Amino acid sequence: QKEVEQNSGPLSVPEGAIASLNCTYSDRGSQSFFWYRQYSGKSPELIMSIYSNGDKEDGRFTAQLNKASQYVSLLIRDSQPSDSATYLCAVTRANTGTASKLTFGTGTRLQVTL
Amino acid sequence: DGGITQSPKYLFRKEGQNVTLSCEQNLNHDAMYWYRQDPGQGLRLIYYSQIVNDFQKGDIAEGYSVSREKKESFPLTVTSAQKNPTAFYLCASSTIRDLAYEQYFGPGTRLTVT
């Protein structure tokens, strides 16, 4: 079993729809969770971080965390063609004052169609 | 402009040669990291450093070496002992003083060894 699992996609959604990206993780000691967006040929860009159960909203993005079920999701509302990218989920069990070793999923490719 | 710079963007080397990838940050971050990304795989941690003159091996350190003589700089050397060096190399940095643990990536160096 992979430590962080994501459906590779592609996930295809029409412009203006909600895109739902999911991620499950195996380490119950994980404390911090991140979503990165990566355009083809570019480096990952941090778009959301979440640390406690529930929802966290930032603009069109909402991250959802359920530690009991060991999943984290990312919702993108009003999807735009510019959202077409690969979305990477990353987790860490980092504690205060230590470098955070992130474990990444392989990413879900999102395609927003016109 | 605060950020992380990596150079060069593209690097070509012959098999058997060592090569050093540069990573500099002016974010005043304590921790720095090196990852490699291969097609279809998630990012994998090579080395990380929490403080100057200290660094730890990540999951795939064999065939690589690093140094951390300055807070701002964390160069990675890919040695001839690395069996499959062709990859996209990503440098990241983060603070370790609070619970954020957010890692920010540089633009990456694409290394091709033939």
PDB file of C-alpha atoms in Angstrom:
ATOM      1  CA  GLN A   1       0.000   0.000   0.000  1.00  0.00           C
ATOM      2  CA  LYS A   2       1.315   3.437  -0.920  1.00  0.00           C
ATOM      3  CA  GLU A   3       1.728   5.878   1.945  1.00  0.00           C
ATOM      4  CA  VAL A   4      -0.218   8.608   0.160  1.00  0.00           C
ATOM      5  CA  GLU A   5      -2.663   7.581  -2.541  1.00  0.00           C
ATOM      6  CA  GLN A   6      -4.319   9.667  -5.200  1.00  0.00           C
ATOM      7  CA  ASN A   7      -6.262   8.734  -8.299  1.00  0.00           C
ATOM      8  CA  SER A   8      -3.982   9.641 -11.197  1.00  0.00           C
ATOM      9  CA  GLY A   9      -6.880  10.771 -13.406  1.00  0.00           C
ATOM     10  CA  PRO A  10      -7.323  12.570 -15.606  1.00  0.00           C
ATOM     11  CA  LEU A  11     -10.304  14.093 -13.850  1.00  0.00           C
ATOM     12  CA  SER A  12     -12.260  16.019 -16.424  1.00  0.00           C
ATOM     13  CA  VAL A  13     -14.725  18.716 -15.343  1.00  0.00           C
ATOM     14  CA  PRO A  14     -16.505  21.397 -17.378  1.00  0.00           C
ATOM     15  CA  GLU A  15     -15.678  25.048 -16.850  1.00  0.00           C
ATOM     16  CA  GLY A  16     -17.641  26.487 -13.927  1.00  0.00           C
ATOM     17  CA  ALA A  17     -18.170  23.118 -12.216  1.00  0.00           C
ATOM     18  CA  ILE A  18     -16.767  21.902  -8.899  1.00  0.00           C
ATOM     19  CA  ALA A  19     -13.685  19.701  -9.082  1.00  0.00           C
ATOM     20  CA  SER A  20     -13.229  17.252  -6.220  1.00  0.00           C
ATOM     21  CA  LEU A  21      -9.795  15.774  -5.621  1.00  0.00           C
ATOM     22  CA  ASN A  22      -9.195  13.081  -3.037  1.00  0.00           C
ATOM     23  CA  CYS A  23      -6.215  11.752  -1.142  1.00  0.00           C
ATOM     24  CA  THR A  24      -5.852   8.978   1.430  1.00  0.00           C
ATOM     25  CA  TYR A  25      -2.874   8.364   3.665  1.00  0.00           C
ATOM     26  CA  SER A  26      -1.694   5.416   5.718  1.00  0.00           C
ATOM     27  CA  ASP A  27       0.279   7.005   8.579  1.00  0.00           C
ATOM     28  CA  ARG A  28      -2.111   7.754  11.457  1.00  0.00           C
ATOM     29  CA  GLY A  29       0.587   9.951  13.018  1.00  0.00           C
ATOM     30  CA  SER A  30       0.314  12.474  10.190  1.00  0.00           C
ATOM     31  CA  GLN A  31      -0.306  15.977  11.508  1.00  0.00           C
ATOM     32  CA  SER A  32      -0.093  18.375   8.583  1.00  0.00           C
ATOM     33  CA  PHE A  33      -1.545  18.152   5.112  1.00  0.00           C
ATOM     34  CA  PHE A  34      -0.864  20.126   1.971  1.00  0.00           C
ATOM     35  CA  TRP A  35      -2.130  20.519  -1.559  1.00  0.00           C
ATOM     36  CA  TYR A  36       0.237  21.604  -4.299  1.00  0.00           C
ATOM     37  CA  ARG A  37      -0.588  22.506  -7.880  1.00  0.00           C
ATOM     38  CA  GLN A  38       1.935  21.602 -10.550  1.00  0.00           C
ATOM     39  CA  TYR A  39       1.671  22.764 -14.128  1.00  0.00           C
ATOM     40  CA  SER A  40       3.372  20.643 -16.760  1.00  0.00           C
ATOM     41  CA  GLY A  41       7.123  21.204 -16.704  1.00  0.00           C
ATOM     42  CA  LYS A  42       6.973  23.490 -13.671  1.00  0.00           C
ATOM     43  CA  SER A  43       7.652  23.112  -9.966  1.00  0.00           C
ATOM     44  CA  PRO A  44       4.895  22.515  -7.371  1.00  0.00           C
ATOM     45  CA  GLU A  45       3.108  25.554  -5.951  1.00  0.00           C
ATOM     46  CA  LEU A  46       1.538  25.403  -2.492  1.00  0.00           C
ATOM     47  CA  ILE A  47      -2.161  26.236  -2.643  1.00  0.00           C
ATOM     48  CA  MET A  48      -3.618  24.927   0.626  1.00  0.00           C
ATOM     49  CA  SER A  49      -2.512  23.631   3.996  1.00  0.00           C
ATOM     50  CA  ILE A  50      -4.748  22.095   6.666  1.00  0.00           C
ATOM     51  CA  TYR A  51      -3.938  20.866  10.146  1.00  0.00           C
ATOM     52  CA  SER A  52      -7.207  20.072  11.937  1.00  0.00           C
ATOM     53  CA  ASN A  53     -10.347  18.157  11.061  1.00  0.00           C
ATOM     54  CA  GLY A  54     -12.967  19.999   9.090  1.00  0.00           C
ATOM     55  CA  ASP A  55     -12.983  22.440   6.226  1.00  0.00           C
ATOM     56  CA  LYS A  56     -10.641  25.281   5.369  1.00  0.00           C
ATOM     57  CA  GLU A  57     -11.601  27.719   2.651  1.00  0.00           C
ATOM     58  CA  ASP A  58      -9.393  30.050   0.656  1.00  0.00           C
ATOM     59  CA  GLY A  59     -11.042  31.742  -2.287  1.00  0.00           C
ATOM     60  CA  ARG A  60     -12.285  29.091  -4.716  1.00  0.00           C
ATOM     61  CA  PHE A  61     -10.397  26.345  -2.868  1.00  0.00           C
ATOM     62  CA  THR A  62     -11.652  24.298   0.092  1.00  0.00           C
ATOM     63  CA  ALA A  63      -9.549  21.672   1.813  1.00  0.00           C
ATOM     64  CA  GLN A  64     -11.303  19.032   3.895  1.00  0.00           C
ATOM     65  CA  LEU A  65      -9.605  16.816   6.452  1.00  0.00           C
ATOM     66  CA  ASN A  66     -10.903  13.713   8.228  1.00  0.00           C
ATOM     67  CA  LYS A  67      -8.158  12.174  10.339  1.00  0.00           C
ATOM     68  CA  ALA A  68     -10.343   9.314  11.575  1.00  0.00           C
ATOM     69  CA  SER A  69     -10.916   8.167   7.998  1.00  0.00           C
ATOM     70  CA  GLN A  70      -7.420   9.217   6.938  1.00  0.00           C
ATOM     71  CA  TYR A  71      -8.426  11.259   3.973  1.00  0.00           C
ATOM     72  CA  VAL A  72      -7.982  14.793   2.788  1.00  0.00           C
ATOM     73  CA  SER A  73      -9.718  16.367  -0.153  1.00  0.00           C
ATOM     74  CA  LEU A  74      -9.557  19.529  -2.210  1.00  0.00           C
ATOM     75  CA  LEU A  75     -12.591  21.172  -3.771  1.00  0.00           C
ATOM     76  CA  ILE A  76     -12.166  23.742  -6.518  1.00  0.00           C
ATOM     77  CA  ARG A  77     -15.301  25.794  -7.144  1.00  0.00           C
ATOM     78  CA  ASP A  78     -16.047  27.548 -10.420  1.00  0.00           C
ATOM     79  CA  SER A  79     -13.282  25.594 -12.167  1.00  0.00           C
ATOM     80  CA  GLN A  80     -11.369  27.519 -14.807  1.00  0.00           C
ATOM     81  CA  PRO A  81      -9.209  26.259 -17.695  1.00  0.00           C
ATOM     82  CA  SER A  82      -6.238  27.739 -15.821  1.00  0.00           C
ATOM     83  CA  ASP A  83      -6.899  25.191 -13.054  1.00  0.00           C
ATOM     84  CA  SER A  84      -5.869  22.401 -15.433  1.00  0.00           C
ATOM     85  CA  ALA A  85      -2.794  20.944 -13.754  1.00  0.00           C
ATOM     86  CA  THR A  86      -1.632  18.058 -11.598  1.00  0.00           C
ATOM     87  CA  TYR A  87      -2.575  18.364  -7.931  1.00  0.00           C
ATOM     88  CA  LEU A  88      -0.230  16.803  -5.410  1.00  0.00           C
ATOM     89  CA  CYS A  89      -1.243  15.795  -1.910  1.00  0.00           C
ATOM     90  CA  ALA A  90       1.492  15.808   0.744  1.00  0.00           C
ATOM     91  CA  VAL A  91       1.486  14.826   4.412  1.00  0.00           C
ATOM     92  CA  THR A  92       3.910  15.014   7.317  1.00  0.00           C
ATOM     93  CA  ARG A  93       4.011  13.901  10.929  1.00  0.00           C
ATOM     94  CA  ALA A  94       6.315  16.823  11.749  1.00  0.00           C
ATOM     95  CA  ASN A  95       6.445  18.190  15.276  1.00  0.00           C
ATOM     96  CA  THR A  96       7.395  21.634  16.468  1.00  0.00           C
ATOM     97  CA  GLY A  97      10.936  22.690  15.713  1.00  0.00           C
ATOM     98  CA  THR A  98      11.780  19.945  13.266  1.00  0.00           C
ATOM     99  CA  ALA A  99      12.137  19.913   9.542  1.00  0.00           C
ATOM    100  CA  SER A 100       9.050  18.508   7.923  1.00  0.00           C
ATOM    101  CA  LYS A 101       9.653  15.427   5.817  1.00  0.00           C
ATOM    102  CA  LEU A 102       6.816  15.510   3.349  1.00  0.00           C
ATOM    103  CA  THR A 103       5.455  12.357   1.759  1.00  0.00           C
ATOM    104  CA  PHE A 104       3.837  13.033  -1.586  1.00  0.00           C
ATOM    105  CA  GLY A 105       1.200  11.251  -3.577  1.00  0.00           C
ATOM    106  CA  THR A 106       1.734  10.804  -7.298  1.00  0.00           C
ATOM    107  CA  GLY A 107      -0.853  13.449  -8.106  1.00  0.00           C
ATOM    108  CA  THR A 108      -4.206  13.760  -9.854  1.00  0.00           C
ATOM    109  CA  ARG A 109      -4.304  15.388 -13.257  1.00  0.00           C
ATOM    110  CA  LEU A 110      -7.237  17.781 -13.593  1.00  0.00           C
ATOM    111  CA  GLN A 111      -8.571  18.893 -16.967  1.00  0.00           C
ATOM    112  CA  VAL A 112     -11.086  21.711 -17.092  1.00  0.00           C
ATOM    113  CA  THR A 113     -12.921  21.671 -20.392  1.00  0.00           C
ATOM    114  CA  LEU A 114     -14.574  24.621 -22.151  1.00  0.00           C
TER     115      LEU A 114
ATOM    116  CA  ASP B   1      11.804  39.642  -4.321  1.00  0.00           C
ATOM    117  CA  GLY B   2      11.843  36.815  -1.793  1.00  0.00           C
ATOM    118  CA  GLY B   3      12.118  33.316  -3.151  1.00  0.00           C
ATOM    119  CA  ILE B   4      14.136  30.264  -4.037  1.00  0.00           C
ATOM    120  CA  THR B   5      16.420  30.126  -7.024  1.00  0.00           C
ATOM    121  CA  GLN B   6      17.860  27.051  -8.659  1.00  0.00           C
ATOM    122  CA  SER B   7      20.422  26.950 -11.373  1.00  0.00           C
ATOM    123  CA  PRO B   8      20.809  25.912 -14.039  1.00  0.00           C
ATOM    124  CA  LYS B   9      17.329  25.241 -15.371  1.00  0.00           C
ATOM    125  CA  TYR B  10      18.593  22.498 -17.686  1.00  0.00           C
ATOM    126  CA  LEU B  11      21.778  20.498 -17.256  1.00  0.00           C
ATOM    127  CA  PHE B  12      23.299  17.864 -19.505  1.00  0.00           C
ATOM    128  CA  ARG B  13      26.123  15.610 -18.404  1.00  0.00           C
ATOM    129  CA  LYS B  14      27.918  12.523 -19.560  1.00  0.00           C
ATOM    130  CA  GLU B  15      27.691   9.365 -17.497  1.00  0.00           C
ATOM    131  CA  GLY B  16      30.486   9.127 -14.927  1.00  0.00           C
ATOM    132  CA  GLN B  17      30.669  12.854 -14.227  1.00  0.00           C
ATOM    133  CA  ASN B  18      29.714  14.468 -10.951  1.00  0.00           C
ATOM    134  CA  VAL B  19      27.463  17.494 -11.201  1.00  0.00           C
ATOM    135  CA  THR B  20      26.432  20.110  -8.619  1.00  0.00           C
ATOM    136  CA  LEU B  21      23.002  21.730  -8.581  1.00  0.00           C
ATOM    137  CA  SER B  22      22.635  25.113  -6.957  1.00  0.00           C
ATOM    138  CA  CYS B  23      19.853  26.176  -4.575  1.00  0.00           C
ATOM    139  CA  GLU B  24      19.656  29.593  -2.886  1.00  0.00           C
ATOM    140  CA  GLN B  25      16.850  31.108  -0.794  1.00  0.00           C
ATOM    141  CA  ASN B  26      16.344  34.581   0.652  1.00  0.00           C
ATOM    142  CA  LEU B  27      13.240  33.738   2.684  1.00  0.00           C
ATOM    143  CA  ASN B  28      15.252  33.412   5.912  1.00  0.00           C
ATOM    144  CA  HIS B  29      14.006  29.841   6.196  1.00  0.00           C
ATOM    145  CA  ASP B  30      15.818  27.474   8.516  1.00  0.00           C
ATOM    146  CA  ALA B  31      15.164  24.213   6.709  1.00  0.00           C
ATOM    147  CA  MET B  32      16.027  23.277   3.164  1.00  0.00           C
ATOM    148  CA  TYR B  33      15.246  20.128   1.176  1.00  0.00           C
ATOM    149  CA  TRP B  34      16.100  18.345  -2.039  1.00  0.00           C
ATOM    150  CA  TYR B  35      13.588  16.179  -3.889  1.00  0.00           C
ATOM    151  CA  ARG B  36      13.667  14.401  -7.175  1.00  0.00           C
ATOM    152  CA  GLN B  37      10.661  13.817  -9.395  1.00  0.00           C
ATOM    153  CA  ASP B  38      10.398  11.087 -12.006  1.00  0.00           C
ATOM    154  CA  PRO B  39       7.507  10.632 -14.433  1.00  0.00           C
ATOM    155  CA  GLY B  40       4.594   8.836 -12.793  1.00  0.00           C
ATOM    156  CA  GLN B  41       6.149   9.018  -9.345  1.00  0.00           C
ATOM    157  CA  GLY B  42       5.661  11.380  -6.487  1.00  0.00           C
ATOM    158  CA  LEU B  43       8.404  13.629  -5.217  1.00  0.00           C
ATOM    159  CA  ARG B  44      11.002  11.697  -3.245  1.00  0.00           C
ATOM    160  CA  LEU B  45      13.178  13.247  -0.558  1.00  0.00           C
ATOM    161  CA  ILE B  46      16.935  13.054  -1.117  1.00  0.00           C
ATOM    162  CA  TYR B  47      18.409  15.148   1.713  1.00  0.00           C
ATOM    163  CA  TYR B  48      17.239  17.799   4.127  1.00  0.00           C
ATOM    164  CA  SER B  49      18.856  20.253   6.490  1.00  0.00           C
ATOM    165  CA  GLN B  50      17.384  21.962   9.555  1.00  0.00           C
ATOM    166  CA  ILE B  51      20.359  24.134  10.358  1.00  0.00           C
ATOM    167  CA  VAL B  52      23.730  25.219   9.003  1.00  0.00           C
ATOM    168  CA  ASN B  53      26.380  22.480   9.015  1.00  0.00           C
ATOM    169  CA  ASP B  54      23.796  19.778   9.677  1.00  0.00           C
ATOM    170  CA  PHE B  55      21.864  17.603   7.241  1.00  0.00           C
ATOM    171  CA  GLN B  56      20.085  14.255   7.176  1.00  0.00           C
ATOM    172  CA  LYS B  57      19.523  11.620   4.542  1.00  0.00           C
ATOM    173  CA  GLY B  58      16.094  11.305   3.057  1.00  0.00           C
ATOM    174  CA  ASP B  59      14.573   8.256   1.443  1.00  0.00           C
ATOM    175  CA  ILE B  60      16.870   8.064  -1.587  1.00  0.00           C
ATOM    176  CA  ALA B  61      20.240   9.565  -0.538  1.00  0.00           C
ATOM    177  CA  GLU B  62      22.480   6.993  -2.196  1.00  0.00           C
ATOM    178  CA  GLY B  63      24.625   8.568  -4.906  1.00  0.00           C
ATOM    179  CA  TYR B  64      24.028  12.123  -3.706  1.00  0.00           C
ATOM    180  CA  SER B  65      25.845  14.499  -1.370  1.00  0.00           C
ATOM    181  CA  VAL B  66      25.012  17.926   0.070  1.00  0.00           C
ATOM    182  CA  SER B  67      26.528  20.707   2.125  1.00  0.00           C
ATOM    183  CA  ARG B  68      25.000  23.501   4.206  1.00  0.00           C
ATOM    184  CA  GLU B  69      27.724  26.047   4.905  1.00  0.00           C
ATOM    185  CA  LYS B  70      25.362  29.025   4.743  1.00  0.00           C
ATOM    186  CA  LYS B  71      21.739  29.360   5.787  1.00  0.00           C
ATOM    187  CA  GLU B  72      20.829  30.593   2.322  1.00  0.00           C
ATOM    188  CA  SER B  73      22.493  27.846   0.295  1.00  0.00           C
ATOM    189  CA  PHE B  74      22.036  24.077  -0.015  1.00  0.00           C
ATOM    190  CA  PRO B  75      23.859  22.675  -3.067  1.00  0.00           C
ATOM    191  CA  LEU B  76      23.298  19.094  -4.201  1.00  0.00           C
ATOM    192  CA  THR B  77      25.983  17.008  -5.882  1.00  0.00           C
ATOM    193  CA  VAL B  78      24.857  14.129  -8.050  1.00  0.00           C
ATOM    194  CA  THR B  79      27.762  11.713  -8.098  1.00  0.00           C
ATOM    195  CA  SER B  80      28.687   9.069 -10.631  1.00  0.00           C
ATOM    196  CA  ALA B  81      27.473   6.489  -8.107  1.00  0.00           C
ATOM    197  CA  GLN B  82      23.852   7.512  -8.676  1.00  0.00           C
ATOM    198  CA  LYS B  83      22.509   4.844 -11.023  1.00  0.00           C
ATOM    199  CA  ASN B  84      19.605   6.749 -12.561  1.00  0.00           C
ATOM    200  CA  PRO B  85      20.428  10.455 -12.250  1.00  0.00           C
ATOM    201  CA  THR B  86      18.205  11.742 -15.046  1.00  0.00           C
ATOM    202  CA  ALA B  87      15.297  13.467 -13.274  1.00  0.00           C
ATOM    203  CA  PHE B  88      13.697  16.763 -12.317  1.00  0.00           C
ATOM    204  CA  TYR B  89      15.402  18.048  -9.144  1.00  0.00           C
ATOM    205  CA  LEU B  90      13.492  20.339  -6.819  1.00  0.00           C
ATOM    206  CA  CYS B  91      14.806  22.363  -3.924  1.00  0.00           C
ATOM    207  CA  ALA B  92      12.451  23.573  -1.199  1.00  0.00           C
ATOM    208  CA  SER B  93      12.646  25.514   2.045  1.00  0.00           C
ATOM    209  CA  SER B  94      10.505  26.015   5.120  1.00  0.00           C
ATOM    210  CA  THR B  95      10.488  27.627   8.509  1.00  0.00           C
ATOM    211  CA  ILE B  96      10.573  25.346  11.550  1.00  0.00           C
ATOM    212  CA  ARG B  97       9.665  27.942  14.164  1.00  0.00           C
ATOM    213  CA  ASP B  98       5.927  27.457  14.085  1.00  0.00           C
ATOM    214  CA  LEU B  99       3.444  24.817  13.117  1.00  0.00           C
ATOM    215  CA  ALA B 100       3.111  25.875   9.512  1.00  0.00           C
ATOM    216  CA  TYR B 101       5.665  23.475   7.990  1.00  0.00           C
ATOM    217  CA  GLU B 102       4.800  24.815   4.589  1.00  0.00           C
ATOM    218  CA  GLN B 103       7.468  24.029   2.040  1.00  0.00           C
ATOM    219  CA  TYR B 104       8.042  26.328  -0.902  1.00  0.00           C
ATOM    220  CA  PHE B 105       9.735  25.094  -4.023  1.00  0.00           C
ATOM    221  CA  GLY B 106      12.223  26.594  -6.400  1.00  0.00           C
ATOM    222  CA  PRO B 107      11.764  26.362 -10.184  1.00  0.00           C
ATOM    223  CA  GLY B 108      13.732  23.104 -10.440  1.00  0.00           C
ATOM    224  CA  THR B 109      16.672  21.794 -12.451  1.00  0.00           C
ATOM    225  CA  ARG B 110      16.100  19.230 -15.156  1.00  0.00           C
ATOM    226  CA  LEU B 111      19.166  16.963 -15.308  1.00  0.00           C
ATOM    227  CA  THR B 112      19.822  14.679 -18.242  1.00  0.00           C
ATOM    228  CA  VAL B 113      22.703  12.213 -18.092  1.00  0.00           C
ATOM    229  CA  THR B 114      23.646  10.262 -21.214  1.00  0.00           C
TER     230      THR B 114
END
